[in-house]
CSV table of C-alpha atoms in Angstrom, one decimal:
chain,number,residue,atom,x,y,z
F,1,MET,CA,-65.3,3.7,-12.5
F,2,ARG,CA,-62.9,1.0,-13.6
F,3,HIS,CA,-62.1,3.0,-16.8
F,4,ARG,CA,-61.3,6.1,-14.8
F,5,PHE,CA,-59.1,4.2,-12.4
F,6,ALA,CA,-57.2,2.6,-15.4
F,7,VAL,CA,-56.6,6.1,-16.9
F,8,LEU,CA,-55.3,7.4,-13.6
F,9,LEU,CA,-53.0,4.4,-13.3
F,10,VAL,CA,-51.6,4.9,-16.8
F,11,LEU,CA,-51.1,8.6,-16.2
F,12,LEU,CA,-49.3,7.8,-12.9
F,13,LEU,CA,-47.0,5.2,-14.5
F,14,CYS,CA,-46.2,7.6,-17.3
F,15,GLY,CA,-45.4,10.3,-14.7
F,16,ILE,CA,-43.0,7.9,-13.0
F,17,ALA,CA,-41.4,7.0,-16.3
F,18,VAL,CA,-40.9,10.7,-17.2
F,19,CYS,CA,-39.5,11.4,-13.8
F,20,ALA,CA,-37.1,8.5,-14.1
F,21,GLN,CA,-35.9,9.9,-17.4
F,22,ALA,CA,-35.6,13.4,-16.0
F,23,GLU,CA,-32.3,15.2,-16.9
F,24,TYR,CA,-30.6,17.7,-14.6
F,25,VAL,CA,-27.9,20.1,-15.7
F,26,VAL,CA,-25.0,20.9,-13.5
F,27,GLY,CA,-24.8,24.7,-13.0
F,28,THR,CA,-28.4,25.2,-13.9
F,29,ASP,CA,-30.5,22.5,-12.0
F,30,ILE,CA,-27.7,21.4,-9.7
F,31,ALA,CA,-25.5,24.1,-7.9
F,32,GLY,CA,-21.9,23.4,-7.2
F,33,LYS,CA,-22.6,23.8,-3.4
F,34,ASP,CA,-25.0,20.9,-3.6
F,35,ILE,CA,-22.5,18.4,-5.0
F,36,THR,CA,-21.5,15.9,-2.2
F,37,ASP,CA,-19.6,13.1,-4.1
F,38,PHE,CA,-18.4,12.2,-7.6
F,39,TYR,CA,-16.9,9.0,-8.9
F,40,TYR,CA,-15.1,8.5,-12.2
F,41,THR,CA,-14.0,4.9,-12.9
F,42,LEU,CA,-12.3,3.5,-16.0
F,43,SER,CA,-11.7,-0.2,-16.2
F,44,ALA,CA,-10.2,-1.9,-19.3
F,45,SER,CA,-9.5,-5.7,-19.8
F,46,THR,CA,-6.5,-4.9,-22.0
F,47,TYR,CA,-3.2,-6.6,-21.8
F,48,PRO,CA,-2.2,-5.9,-19.2
F,49,PRO,CA,-5.5,-4.8,-17.7
F,50,VAL,CA,-5.8,-1.3,-16.2
F,51,TYR,CA,-8.1,0.4,-13.7
F,52,GLN,CA,-8.3,4.1,-12.8
F,53,ARG,CA,-10.6,5.7,-10.3
F,54,TYR,CA,-11.0,9.4,-9.2
F,55,ARG,CA,-13.2,10.6,-6.5
F,56,PHE,CA,-14.1,14.1,-5.2
F,57,CYS,CA,-16.2,14.3,-2.0
F,58,ARG,CA,-17.1,16.4,1.0
F,59,GLU,CA,-16.4,14.8,4.4
F,60,ASN,CA,-16.4,16.4,7.9
F,61,GLY,CA,-16.3,19.9,6.4
F,62,LYS,CA,-13.3,19.1,4.1
F,63,LYS,CA,-13.2,18.8,0.3
F,64,LEU,CA,-11.2,15.7,-0.6
F,65,PHE,CA,-9.7,14.1,-3.7
F,66,TYR,CA,-8.9,10.4,-4.0
F,67,HIS,CA,-7.1,8.6,-6.8
F,68,GLU,CA,-6.4,4.9,-7.3
F,69,SER,CA,-4.5,3.1,-10.1
F,70,ARG,CA,-4.5,-0.6,-10.7
F,71,GLN,CA,-2.3,-2.4,-13.2
F,72,GLY,CA,-1.2,-5.9,-14.1
F,73,GLY,CA,-2.5,-8.9,-12.3
F,74,GLY,CA,-5.6,-10.8,-13.6
F,75,TRP,CA,-9.0,-9.7,-14.6
F,76,PRO,CA,-11.0,-8.3,-13.0
F,77,GLN,CA,-8.6,-6.2,-11.1
F,78,THR,CA,-8.5,-6.3,-7.3
F,79,GLU,CA,-7.1,-4.3,-4.5
F,80,GLU,CA,-4.0,-6.5,-4.7
F,81,ASP,CA,-3.2,-4.8,-8.1
F,82,ILE,CA,-3.2,-1.2,-6.7
F,83,VAL,CA,0.1,0.4,-7.8
F,84,ALA,CA,-0.7,4.0,-6.6
F,85,SER,CA,-3.4,5.6,-4.5
F,86,GLY,CA,-3.8,8.6,-2.2
F,87,THR,CA,-6.2,11.1,-0.6
F,88,ARG,CA,-5.6,14.8,-0.2
F,89,GLU,CA,-7.5,17.8,0.9
F,90,LEU,CA,-8.4,20.3,-1.8
F,91,THR,CA,-8.2,24.1,-1.7
F,92,GLU,CA,-11.2,26.1,-2.6
F,93,LYS,CA,-9.5,26.9,-5.9
F,94,GLU,CA,-9.0,23.2,-6.7
F,95,TRP,CA,-12.6,22.3,-5.8
F,96,SER,CA,-13.9,25.1,-8.0
F,97,ALA,CA,-11.8,23.8,-10.9
F,98,PHE,CA,-13.4,20.4,-10.4
F,99,VAL,CA,-16.9,21.9,-10.4
F,100,SER,CA,-16.1,23.9,-13.5
F,101,CYS,CA,-15.3,20.7,-15.4
F,102,LEU,CA,-18.7,19.3,-14.5
F,103,ARG,CA,-20.6,22.5,-15.5
F,104,GLY,CA,-23.0,21.8,-18.3
F,105,GLY,CA,-22.9,18.1,-17.8
F,106,THR,CA,-26.1,16.1,-17.3
F,107,VAL,CA,-27.4,13.8,-14.6
F,108,THR,CA,-30.1,11.2,-15.2
F,109,GLY,CA,-31.5,8.2,-13.4
F,110,ARG,CA,-29.3,5.2,-12.7
F,111,SER,CA,-29.3,2.4,-15.3
F,112,ASP,CA,-28.7,-1.2,-14.4
F,113,GLU,CA,-27.6,-2.0,-18.0
F,114,VAL,CA,-23.9,-2.7,-18.4
F,115,ILE,CA,-22.4,-3.6,-21.8
F,116,ASP,CA,-20.2,-6.7,-21.5
F,117,GLY,CA,-16.6,-5.6,-21.9
F,118,ASP,CA,-17.4,-1.9,-21.7
F,119,GLU,CA,-14.5,-0.2,-20.1
F,120,GLY,CA,-16.4,2.9,-19.1
F,121,PRO,CA,-15.9,5.4,-17.9
F,122,TRP,CA,-18.6,5.1,-15.3
F,123,MET,CA,-19.5,8.4,-13.7
F,124,TYR,CA,-21.8,9.0,-10.8
F,125,LEU,CA,-22.7,12.4,-9.2
F,126,TYR,CA,-24.2,12.5,-5.8
F,127,TRP,CA,-26.0,15.7,-4.9
F,128,THR,CA,-28.5,17.2,-2.5
F,129,GLY,CA,-31.9,16.2,-3.9
F,130,ASP,CA,-30.7,13.3,-6.0
F,131,GLU,CA,-33.3,11.1,-4.2
F,132,GLY,CA,-30.8,8.2,-4.3
F,133,THR,CA,-31.5,7.4,-7.9
F,134,ILE,CA,-30.7,10.4,-10.2
F,135,GLN,CA,-26.9,10.1,-10.2
F,136,GLU,CA,-25.6,8.9,-13.6
F,137,PHE,CA,-23.4,11.7,-15.1
F,138,ARG,CA,-22.3,12.7,-18.6
F,139,PHE,CA,-19.9,15.5,-19.4
F,140,ALA,CA,-21.2,18.3,-21.6
F,141,SER,CA,-18.5,17.5,-24.2
F,142,PRO,CA,-15.2,15.6,-24.7
F,143,ALA,CA,-13.4,18.9,-24.0
F,144,GLU,CA,-14.7,19.1,-20.5
F,145,GLU,CA,-13.9,15.4,-19.9
F,146,ASN,CA,-10.4,15.9,-21.1
F,147,GLU,CA,-10.0,18.9,-18.8
F,148,PHE,CA,-11.3,16.8,-15.9
F,149,ILE,CA,-8.8,14.0,-16.6
F,150,GLU,CA,-5.9,16.6,-16.8
F,151,LEU,CA,-7.0,18.1,-13.5
F,152,CYS,CA,-7.1,14.7,-11.8
F,153,SER,CA,-3.7,13.7,-13.2
F,154,SER,CA,-2.2,16.9,-11.9
F,155,LEU,CA,-3.7,16.5,-8.5
F,156,ALA,CA,-2.5,12.8,-8.3
F,157,GLN,CA,1.0,13.6,-9.5
F,158,ASN,CA,1.5,16.4,-7.0
F,159,HIS,CA,0.5,14.2,-4.1
F,160,ILE,CA,3.6,12.0,-4.4
F,161,LEU,CA,5.3,10.8,-1.3
F,162,THR,CA,8.7,12.4,-1.1
F,163,TYR,CA,9.7,11.5,2.5
F,164,PHE,CA,8.6,9.0,5.1
F,165,ARG,CA,10.1,8.3,8.5
F,166,PHE,CA,8.7,5.9,11.1
F,167,SER,CA,10.3,4.9,14.4
F,168,ARG,CA,9.1,3.0,17.4
F,169,GLY,CA,10.7,1.8,20.6
F,170,GLY,CA,10.2,1.3,24.3
F,171,TYR,CA,9.9,-2.3,25.6
F,172,MET,CA,11.1,-3.5,22.2
F,173,VAL,CA,14.4,-2.9,20.4
F,174,PRO,CA,14.2,0.6,18.9
F,175,GLN,CA,13.6,0.6,15.1
F,176,SER,CA,13.7,3.4,12.6
F,177,TRP,CA,13.1,3.5,8.9
F,178,GLU,CA,13.6,6.6,6.7
F,179,ILE,CA,12.5,6.6,3.0
F,180,THR,CA,13.5,9.4,0.7
F,181,LEU,CA,12.6,10.1,-2.9
F,182,HIS,CA,15.5,11.1,-5.2
F,183,ASN,CA,15.7,11.7,-8.9
F,184,GLY,CA,16.5,8.0,-9.5
F,185,GLY,CA,13.9,6.6,-7.2
F,186,TYR,CA,13.5,5.9,-3.5
F,187,THR,CA,16.1,4.9,-0.9
F,188,ILE,CA,15.7,3.5,2.6
F,189,GLN,CA,17.9,3.9,5.6
F,190,ARG,CA,17.2,1.5,8.5
F,191,ASN,CA,18.5,2.7,11.8
F,192,ASP,CA,22.1,3.8,11.2
F,193,ASP,CA,22.7,1.5,8.2
F,194,GLU,CA,23.8,2.9,4.9
F,195,PRO,CA,21.0,4.0,2.6
F,196,ARG,CA,20.0,1.5,-0.2
F,197,VAL,CA,17.5,1.3,-3.0
F,198,PHE,CA,13.8,0.9,-1.9
F,199,ASP,CA,11.8,-1.1,-4.5
F,200,ALA,CA,8.9,0.7,-6.3
F,201,ASP,CA,6.6,-2.3,-5.5
F,202,LEU,CA,7.2,-1.8,-1.8
F,203,VAL,CA,6.5,1.9,-2.2
F,204,ALA,CA,3.1,1.0,-3.6
F,205,GLU,CA,2.5,-1.3,-0.6
F,206,LEU,CA,3.5,1.4,1.8
F,207,LEU,CA,1.1,3.8,0.1
F,208,LYS,CA,-1.7,1.3,0.6
F,209,VAL,CA,-0.9,1.2,4.4
F,210,ILE,CA,-0.9,5.0,4.5
F,211,GLU,CA,-4.2,5.2,2.7
F,212,SER,CA,-6.1,2.3,4.3
F,213,ASN,CA,-5.1,3.5,7.8
F,214,ASN,CA,-5.6,7.2,7.1
F,215,LEU,CA,-2.2,8.2,8.3
F,216,GLU,CA,-2.6,11.7,7.1
F,217,SER,CA,-5.2,12.2,9.8
F,218,TRP,CA,-2.5,11.7,12.4
F,219,ASN,CA,-1.0,15.1,11.7
F,220,GLY,CA,-0.8,17.1,15.0
F,221,PHE,CA,-1.1,14.1,17.3
F,222,HIS,CA,1.3,14.5,20.1
F,223,GLU,CA,0.2,12.8,23.3
F,224,SER,CA,1.7,10.8,26.2
F,225,ASP,CA,0.5,8.8,29.2
F,226,PRO,CA,2.9,9.4,32.1
F,227,ASP,CA,1.3,6.8,34.2
F,228,VAL,CA,2.7,4.0,32.1
F,229,LEU,CA,6.2,3.2,33.3
F,230,ASP,CA,7.3,0.8,30.5
F,231,GLY,CA,5.5,0.8,27.2
F,232,GLU,CA,6.0,2.0,23.6
F,233,GLY,CA,6.5,5.3,21.8
F,234,PHE,CA,6.5,6.2,18.1
F,235,MET,CA,7.2,9.0,15.7
F,236,LEU,CA,5.9,9.5,12.2
F,237,GLU,CA,6.9,12.1,9.6
F,238,MET,CA,5.6,12.3,6.0
F,239,ARG,CA,6.0,14.8,3.3
F,240,PHE,CA,4.4,15.0,-0.2
F,241,ALA,CA,5.3,16.9,-3.4
F,242,ASP,CA,2.2,19.2,-3.1
F,243,GLY,CA,3.5,20.6,0.3
F,244,THR,CA,1.3,18.3,2.5
F,245,SER,CA,3.2,17.3,5.6
F,246,VAL,CA,2.3,15.0,8.5
F,247,TYR,CA,4.0,14.9,11.9
F,248,ALA,CA,2.9,12.9,14.8
F,249,SER,CA,4.3,11.3,17.9
F,250,GLY,CA,3.2,9.5,21.0
F,251,ASP,CA,4.4,7.9,24.2
F,252,ASN,CA,2.1,5.2,25.4
F,253,ALA,CA,-0.7,7.1,23.6
F,254,PHE,CA,-1.7,6.3,20.0
F,255,PRO,CA,-3.9,7.7,17.2
F,256,ASP,CA,-6.6,5.7,15.5
F,257,ASN,CA,-5.5,2.6,13.6
F,258,TYR,CA,-2.1,2.7,15.1
F,259,SER,CA,-1.8,-1.1,15.7
F,260,GLY,CA,-2.8,-2.0,12.1
F,261,ALA,CA,-0.6,0.8,10.6
F,262,SER,CA,2.5,0.0,12.6
F,263,ASP,CA,2.2,-3.8,11.9
F,264,GLY,CA,1.7,-3.0,8.2
F,265,ILE,CA,4.7,-0.8,8.0
F,266,GLU,CA,6.9,-3.3,9.8
F,267,ALA,CA,5.7,-6.1,7.6
F,268,ILE,CA,6.8,-4.1,4.5
F,269,MET,CA,10.2,-3.2,6.1
F,270,GLU,CA,10.7,-6.9,7.0
F,271,LYS,CA,10.0,-7.9,3.4
F,272,GLU,CA,12.5,-5.3,2.2
F,273,GLU,CA,15.1,-6.7,4.6
F,274,MET,CA,14.5,-10.3,3.6
F,275,CYS,CA,14.7,-9.5,-0.1
F,276,ARG,CA,18.0,-7.7,0.5
F,277,ILE,CA,19.4,-10.6,2.5
F,278,ALA,CA,18.1,-13.4,0.3
F,279,GLY,CA,20.7,-15.4,-1.6
F,280,THR,CA,23.2,-18.3,-1.3
F,281,TYR,CA,25.8,-18.3,1.4
F,282,ARG,CA,28.8,-20.7,1.5
F,283,TYR,CA,30.5,-21.9,4.7
F,284,GLU,CA,34.1,-20.6,5.0
F,285,GLY,CA,35.2,-23.8,6.5
F,286,GLU,CA,35.0,-27.4,5.2
F,287,GLY,CA,31.6,-28.9,4.6
F,288,PHE,CA,30.8,-32.6,4.7
F,289,GLY,CA,32.9,-33.7,1.8
F,290,GLY,CA,32.7,-30.3,-0.1
F,291,ASP,CA,30.9,-27.0,-0.1
F,292,PHE,CA,28.3,-26.4,2.6
F,293,THR,CA,25.7,-23.8,1.4
F,294,ILE,CA,22.6,-22.1,2.9
F,295,THR,CA,20.1,-20.6,0.5
F,296,LEU,CA,17.7,-18.0,1.9
F,297,ASN,CA,14.7,-17.4,-0.3
F,298,PRO,CA,12.8,-14.0,-0.4
F,299,ASP,CA,9.5,-15.8,0.5
F,300,GLY,CA,10.9,-16.7,3.9
F,301,THR,CA,11.9,-20.3,3.1
F,302,TYR,CA,15.4,-21.7,3.1
F,303,THR,CA,17.4,-24.8,2.3
F,304,PHE,CA,20.9,-26.0,3.3
F,305,TYR,CA,23.1,-28.7,1.9
F,306,GLU,CA,26.1,-29.7,4.0
F,307,GLY,CA,28.1,-31.3,1.2
F,308,PRO,CA,28.3,-34.2,-1.3
F,309,LEU,CA,28.7,-36.8,1.4
F,310,SER,CA,25.3,-35.9,2.9
F,311,SER,CA,22.1,-37.2,1.5
F,312,TYR,CA,20.1,-34.8,3.6
F,313,ILE,CA,18.8,-31.4,2.3
F,314,GLY,CA,17.6,-29.2,5.2
F,315,GLY,CA,14.8,-26.8,4.8
F,316,GLY,CA,12.3,-24.6,6.7
F,317,THR,CA,11.5,-21.0,7.4
F,318,TRP,CA,13.5,-17.9,8.3
F,319,TYR,CA,13.1,-14.3,9.3
F,320,VAL,CA,15.3,-11.5,10.4
F,321,TYR,CA,15.0,-9.2,13.4
F,322,TYR,CA,17.4,-6.5,14.3
F,323,ARG,CA,20.4,-8.0,12.5
F,324,THR,CA,19.8,-11.5,13.6
F,325,VAL,CA,18.7,-14.2,11.2
F,326,TYR,CA,16.6,-17.0,12.7
F,327,MET,CA,16.1,-20.3,10.9
F,328,THR,CA,13.7,-23.0,11.9
F,329,GLU,CA,14.1,-26.5,10.4
F,330,THR,CA,10.9,-28.2,9.3
F,331,ASN,CA,12.3,-30.7,6.8
F,332,GLY,CA,12.9,-33.7,9.2
F,333,TYR,CA,14.9,-32.5,12.2
F,334,ASP,CA,13.6,-30.3,14.9
F,335,LEU,CA,16.4,-27.7,14.8
F,336,GLN,CA,16.8,-24.0,15.1
F,337,PHE,CA,19.8,-21.8,14.0
F,338,MET,CA,20.8,-18.2,14.7
F,339,PHE,CA,23.2,-16.0,12.7
F,340,ASP,CA,24.6,-12.5,13.1
F,341,LEU,CA,23.9,-10.5,9.9
F,342,GLN,CA,27.1,-9.0,8.7
F,343,ASP,CA,28.1,-7.3,5.4
F,344,ASP,CA,27.7,-10.1,2.9
F,345,ALA,CA,28.0,-12.8,5.5
F,346,LEU,CA,26.1,-14.8,8.2
F,347,ALA,CA,28.1,-15.5,11.4
F,348,TYR,CA,26.9,-18.5,13.3
F,349,TYR,CA,25.7,-18.2,16.9
F,350,ALA,CA,26.6,-21.4,18.6
F,351,VAL,CA,24.8,-20.3,21.8
F,352,GLY,CA,21.1,-20.5,21.1
F,353,SER,CA,21.5,-22.7,18.0
F,354,ASP,CA,21.4,-26.4,17.4
F,355,ALA,CA,24.3,-28.2,15.8
F,356,PHE,CA,24.0,-29.1,12.1
F,357,PRO,CA,23.5,-32.8,11.5
F,358,TYR,CA,26.9,-33.5,9.8
F,359,ALA,CA,29.2,-30.5,9.5
F,360,GLU,CA,30.7,-29.0,12.6
F,361,VAL,CA,30.4,-25.2,12.7
F,362,SER,CA,32.0,-23.2,15.5
F,363,ASP,CA,30.7,-20.1,17.1
F,364,GLY,CA,31.5,-17.0,15.0
F,365,GLU,CA,32.3,-18.9,11.8
F,366,ARG,CA,30.8,-17.3,8.7
F,367,PHE,CA,28.9,-18.3,5.6
F,368,MET,CA,29.9,-15.9,2.8
F,369,ARG,CA,27.4,-14.6,0.3
F,370,GLN,CA,27.8,-15.8,-3.2
F,371,ASP,CA,27.0,-13.8,-6.4
F,372,MET,CA,24.9,-15.3,-9.2
F,373,SER,CA,27.8,-17.1,-10.7
F,374,GLY,CA,28.7,-18.8,-7.4
F,375,ALA,CA,31.7,-16.6,-6.7
F,376,GLN,CA,32.1,-14.9,-3.3
F,377,ALA,CA,30.5,-11.4,-3.2
F,378,GLU,CA,33.1,-8.6,-2.8
């Protein structure tokens, strides 16, 4: 009896082992219609390190493609290192091209073994009947893998943001930002200001906000709540190189993730504004025994030095809101200052501001922006 039980146990364990090593072929054992999700991840600890992920999936009746590139930073790479990402809906033709790349590839049981330093790619195919374990994928040949990478690269490049406009108003001062892709890069126009260059790093941050808050799902949202007498309204318009467009608006009615998305957008636009304004400004009058300068740093800190006869160097934090610069002193005195933001100048608001400790500055007097050499900007 014991011998018979042992034989049965061995046969059972062997059956489990065989099952775990079972190999399924896409197109033969796994139909294209049964594919639900596919991940392709390449991660290399080169200098600088790089990270690339592609994902194809079915969600809510739609066929979707996601791409994410990370570069620079440390190792391992984190979400802070994302330089490009995006999600787009696929046509039936594009989904069929994806399935065609996988045809002939094999799927086996997942392995927990990871070679130290191995850059991948790691590929996992989820399909109806995978039982949650048989998901590790291998292409039929390098030719199919190269075809897959070329398809993903094409899909990612075609889904480039070419136009973005967001405005909000109501109880707050109306604000509008318009970002446009040109041959030489992106420009931004804030309200009625002249367009200026919009940094590529800020474009990457904006794409993160678009992706993480699923702004493409806002398309077609146009609602209002007439019962609210004083509130907020918004308008969003986005266009991509592949023809995808998004248009949404609301008046005291908002789509999902509106609060997080609008705050994220405004934070990026505030950063852009602060980077543009940052620099050293020299008082047009007489300082305390010499030049009186204010230096605004891009990180939101500042210092001021009233002149050679002063031993005090002021400092604190600053921000800008609708063409007004606000400075709060945290380096000894409890002081606050306000300035009107003008072209290459800061004009002092006496009303609403404290007096500087030593130099007397009158209402409307200006601090002129200096170039890197210390000369006045023209």
